[in-house]
């Protein structure tokens, strides 16, 4: 794909920025068979790879994004495209995502599938790249400029969050809930948090506090410890990601309040499913991350091959409970195994 001088200048600037960030927690691209190399190998087995697609996740530090990665790899195998998966070390690093978008262009990728960790920050780079002819699919979090992408695939985070709030109150009709949320200003976590809060209050519960832990498990432990001390009356903790829910559970367990404080997460990630099965976490608002990764790549293929597609696409969602956690877990593990994880 021939890029304009303006885009070439952006790529060179991005490379310089990436160099200046070396040693400061740059991007993470797994070199194991579970990353982009697995997708490339699958395509090359036939000797007729149709091209390459770069998938850029919000981060590569959690089970959720590994499952998105697995879905992308499975789609690469199905559609015969090489898949490369990139992502920052944590969801707060939007600048690194901008660099990765430019890296994908300079590496000759045919399309980008992007889960923007901070859409307001990343949108300018995405829009410039897309304007220069790069097909771009937004997943998980939409971008504020619809001209920056060809199609979007993601969960209705408000409705999903509301279902989580309603589920929590269903476990305790007199629920007093503390919410631990992801990075403030991140659209996905803002929307989930609002949905959970509305679901709790509309169902007769009370939200007593909302604190950020930036989708980091260790931060969530500390935040949950402080919430338990500050609000000894809380009967539930709802987190806008499973990583934070698992951290909150550690704090609940350390405080000796297992069985007293319900803990629920969001994502339906592997670690959370295992925790629910073990009788620890009480639930999770499960997106289908494998579906998201698979169909995000599928939409990119439709753009590349000139097929029709919808601009806005919704990812399925369900509440995982102790009753259905094993079924959801078995489905996930089957897909991870098929992707080489």
CSV table of N, CA, C and O in Angstrom, one decimal, residues 286-336:
chain,number,residue,atom,x,y,z
A,286,UNK,N,-19.6,-11.4,31.6
A,286,UNK,CA,-18.7,-12.0,30.6
A,286,UNK,C,-19.0,-11.5,29.2
A,286,UNK,O,-20.0,-11.7,28.6
A,287,UNK,N,-18.0,-10.8,28.7
A,287,UNK,CA,-18.0,-10.5,27.2
A,287,UNK,C,-17.5,-11.9,26.6
A,287,UNK,O,-17.2,-12.8,27.3
A,288,UNK,N,-17.4,-11.9,25.3
A,288,UNK,CA,-16.9,-13.1,24.7
A,288,UNK,C,-15.6,-12.6,23.9
A,288,UNK,O,-15.6,-12.3,22.8
A,289,UNK,N,-14.5,-12.6,24.6
A,289,UNK,CA,-13.2,-12.1,24.1
A,289,UNK,C,-12.7,-12.9,22.8
A,289,UNK,O,-12.2,-12.3,21.9
A,290,UNK,N,-13.0,-14.2,22.8
A,290,UNK,CA,-12.5,-15.0,21.7
A,290,UNK,C,-13.4,-14.5,20.5
A,290,UNK,O,-12.9,-14.3,19.4
A,291,UNK,N,-14.7,-14.4,20.7
A,291,UNK,CA,-15.6,-13.9,19.6
A,291,UNK,C,-15.1,-12.5,19.1
A,291,UNK,O,-15.1,-12.3,17.9
A,292,UNK,N,-14.7,-11.7,20.0
A,292,UNK,CA,-14.3,-10.3,19.7
A,292,UNK,C,-13.1,-10.3,18.8
A,292,UNK,O,-13.0,-9.6,17.8
A,293,UNK,N,-12.1,-11.1,19.2
A,293,UNK,CA,-10.9,-11.2,18.4
A,293,UNK,C,-11.1,-11.8,17.1
A,293,UNK,O,-10.6,-11.4,16.1
A,294,UNK,N,-11.9,-12.9,17.1
A,294,UNK,CA,-12.1,-13.6,15.8
A,294,UNK,C,-12.9,-12.8,14.9
A,294,UNK,O,-12.6,-12.7,13.7
A,295,UNK,N,-14.0,-12.2,15.3
A,295,UNK,CA,-14.8,-11.4,14.4
A,295,UNK,C,-14.3,-10.0,14.1
A,295,UNK,O,-14.6,-9.4,13.1
A,296,UNK,N,-13.4,-9.5,14.9
A,296,UNK,CA,-12.7,-8.3,14.6
A,296,UNK,C,-11.8,-8.5,13.4
A,296,UNK,O,-11.8,-7.7,12.4
A,297,UNK,N,-11.1,-9.6,13.4
A,297,UNK,CA,-10.3,-10.0,12.2
A,297,UNK,C,-11.2,-10.3,11.0
A,297,UNK,O,-10.9,-9.9,9.9
A,298,UNK,N,-12.3,-11.0,11.3
A,298,UNK,CA,-13.3,-11.3,10.2
A,298,UNK,C,-13.8,-10.0,9.5
A,298,UNK,O,-13.9,-10.0,8.3
A,299,UNK,N,-14.0,-9.0,10.3
A,299,UNK,CA,-14.4,-7.7,9.7
A,299,UNK,C,-13.3,-7.1,8.8
A,299,UNK,O,-13.6,-6.5,7.8
A,300,UNK,N,-12.1,-7.2,9.3
A,300,UNK,CA,-10.9,-6.7,8.6
A,300,UNK,C,-10.8,-7.4,7.2
A,300,UNK,O,-10.6,-6.8,6.2
A,301,UNK,N,-11.1,-8.7,7.3
A,301,UNK,CA,-11.0,-9.5,6.0
A,301,UNK,C,-12.1,-9.1,5.1
A,301,UNK,O,-11.9,-9.0,3.8
A,302,UNK,N,-13.3,-8.8,5.6
A,302,UNK,CA,-14.4,-8.3,4.7
A,302,UNK,C,-14.0,-7.0,4.0
A,302,UNK,O,-14.3,-6.8,2.8
A,303,UNK,N,-13.4,-6.1,4.8
A,303,UNK,CA,-12.9,-4.9,4.2
A,303,UNK,C,-11.9,-5.1,3.1
A,303,UNK,O,-12.0,-4.6,2.0
A,304,UNK,N,-10.9,-6.0,3.4
A,304,UNK,CA,-9.8,-6.2,2.4
A,304,UNK,C,-10.3,-6.9,1.2
A,304,UNK,O,-9.8,-6.7,0.1
A,305,UNK,N,-11.3,-7.8,1.3
A,305,UNK,CA,-11.8,-8.6,0.2
A,305,UNK,C,-13.1,-8.0,-0.5
A,305,UNK,O,-13.7,-8.6,-1.3
A,306,UNK,N,-13.4,-6.8,0.0
A,306,UNK,CA,-14.5,-6.1,-0.7
A,306,UNK,C,-15.9,-6.7,-0.4
A,306,UNK,O,-16.8,-6.5,-1.2
A,307,UNK,N,-16.1,-7.3,0.7
A,307,UNK,CA,-17.4,-7.9,1.1
A,307,UNK,C,-18.2,-6.8,1.8
A,307,UNK,O,-17.6,-5.9,2.4
A,308,UNK,N,-19.5,-7.0,1.9
A,308,UNK,CA,-20.3,-6.1,2.6
A,308,UNK,C,-20.2,-6.4,4.1
A,308,UNK,O,-20.0,-7.5,4.6
A,309,UNK,N,-20.4,-5.3,5.0
A,309,UNK,CA,-20.4,-5.4,6.4
A,309,UNK,C,-21.1,-4.3,7.0
A,309,UNK,O,-21.4,-3.3,6.4
A,310,UNK,N,-21.5,-4.5,8.3
A,310,UNK,CA,-22.2,-3.4,9.1
A,310,UNK,C,-21.1,-2.5,9.8
A,310,UNK,O,-20.1,-3.0,10.2
A,311,UNK,N,-21.4,-1.3,9.9
A,311,UNK,CA,-20.5,-0.3,10.5
A,311,UNK,C,-20.5,-0.6,12.0
A,311,UNK,O,-19.4,-0.6,12.6
A,312,UNK,N,-21.6,-0.8,12.7
A,312,UNK,CA,-21.6,-1.1,14.1
A,312,UNK,C,-22.1,-2.5,14.4
A,312,UNK,O,-23.1,-3.0,13.8
A,313,UNK,N,-21.3,-3.2,15.2
A,313,UNK,CA,-21.6,-4.7,15.5
A,313,UNK,C,-21.5,-4.9,16.9
A,313,UNK,O,-20.5,-4.5,17.6
A,314,UNK,N,-22.4,-5.7,17.5
A,314,UNK,CA,-22.4,-5.9,18.9
A,314,UNK,C,-21.9,-7.3,19.3
A,314,UNK,O,-22.2,-8.3,18.6
A,315,UNK,N,-21.1,-7.3,20.3
A,315,UNK,CA,-20.5,-8.6,20.9
A,315,UNK,C,-21.4,-9.1,21.9
A,315,UNK,O,-21.9,-8.4,22.8
A,316,UNK,N,-21.7,-10.4,22.0
A,316,UNK,CA,-22.6,-11.0,23.0
A,316,UNK,C,-22.0,-10.9,24.4
A,316,UNK,O,-20.9,-10.7,24.6
A,317,UNK,N,-23.0,-11.0,25.3
A,317,UNK,CA,-22.6,-10.8,26.7
A,317,UNK,C,-23.5,-11.7,27.6
A,317,UNK,O,-24.7,-11.9,27.3
A,318,UNK,N,-23.0,-12.2,28.7
A,318,UNK,CA,-23.8,-13.0,29.6
A,318,UNK,C,-23.2,-12.9,31.0
A,318,UNK,O,-22.0,-12.6,31.2
A,319,UNK,N,-24.0,-13.1,32.0
A,319,UNK,CA,-23.5,-13.1,33.4
A,319,UNK,C,-23.0,-14.5,33.7
A,319,UNK,O,-23.8,-15.5,33.5
A,320,UNK,N,-21.8,-14.6,34.2
A,320,UNK,CA,-21.3,-15.9,34.6
A,320,UNK,C,-21.5,-16.1,36.1
A,320,UNK,O,-21.2,-15.2,36.9
A,321,UNK,N,-22.1,-17.2,36.5
A,321,UNK,CA,-22.5,-17.5,37.9
A,321,UNK,C,-21.8,-18.8,38.3
A,321,UNK,O,-21.3,-19.6,37.4
A,322,UNK,N,-21.9,-19.2,39.5
A,322,UNK,CA,-21.3,-20.5,39.9
A,322,UNK,C,-22.1,-21.7,39.2
A,322,UNK,O,-21.5,-22.8,39.0
A,323,UNK,N,-23.3,-21.4,38.7
A,323,UNK,CA,-24.0,-22.5,38.0
A,323,UNK,C,-23.6,-22.7,36.6
A,323,UNK,O,-23.7,-23.8,36.1
A,324,UNK,N,-23.1,-21.7,35.9
A,324,UNK,CA,-22.7,-21.9,34.5
A,324,UNK,C,-21.3,-21.7,34.2
A,324,UNK,O,-20.8,-21.7,33.1
A,325,UNK,N,-20.5,-21.4,35.3
A,325,UNK,CA,-19.0,-21.1,35.1
A,325,UNK,C,-18.3,-22.2,34.4
A,325,UNK,O,-17.4,-22.0,33.6
A,326,UNK,N,-18.6,-23.4,34.8
A,326,UNK,CA,-17.8,-24.6,34.2
A,326,UNK,C,-18.0,-24.7,32.7
A,326,UNK,O,-17.1,-24.9,31.9
A,327,UNK,N,-19.3,-24.5,32.3
A,327,UNK,CA,-19.6,-24.5,30.8
A,327,UNK,C,-18.9,-23.4,30.1
A,327,UNK,O,-18.3,-23.6,29.0
A,328,UNK,N,-18.9,-22.2,30.6
A,328,UNK,CA,-18.2,-21.1,30.0
A,328,UNK,C,-16.7,-21.3,29.9
A,328,UNK,O,-16.0,-21.1,28.9
A,329,UNK,N,-16.2,-21.9,31.0
A,329,UNK,CA,-14.7,-22.2,31.1
A,329,UNK,C,-14.3,-23.2,30.0
A,329,UNK,O,-13.3,-23.1,29.4
A,330,UNK,N,-15.1,-24.3,29.9
A,330,UNK,CA,-14.8,-25.3,29.0
A,330,UNK,C,-14.8,-24.8,27.5
A,330,UNK,O,-13.9,-25.2,26.7
A,331,UNK,N,-15.7,-23.9,27.2
A,331,UNK,CA,-15.8,-23.3,25.9
A,331,UNK,C,-14.5,-22.5,25.6
A,331,UNK,O,-13.9,-22.6,24.6
A,332,UNK,N,-14.1,-21.7,26.6
A,332,UNK,CA,-12.9,-20.8,26.5
A,332,UNK,C,-11.7,-21.7,26.3
A,332,UNK,O,-10.9,-21.4,25.4
A,333,UNK,N,-11.5,-22.7,27.2
A,333,UNK,CA,-10.3,-23.5,27.1
A,333,UNK,C,-10.2,-24.2,25.7
A,333,UNK,O,-9.1,-24.4,25.2
A,334,UNK,N,-11.3,-24.7,25.2
A,334,UNK,CA,-11.3,-25.3,23.9
A,334,UNK,C,-10.8,-24.4,22.8
A,334,UNK,O,-10.0,-24.8,22.0
A,335,UNK,N,-11.2,-23.1,22.9
A,335,UNK,CA,-10.7,-22.1,21.9
A,335,UNK,C,-9.3,-21.8,22.1
A,335,UNK,O,-8.5,-21.6,21.1
A,336,UNK,N,-8.9,-21.6,23.4
A,336,UNK,CA,-7.4,-21.3,23.6
A,336,UNK,C,-6.5,-22.5,23.1
A,336,UNK,O,-5.5,-22.2,22.5
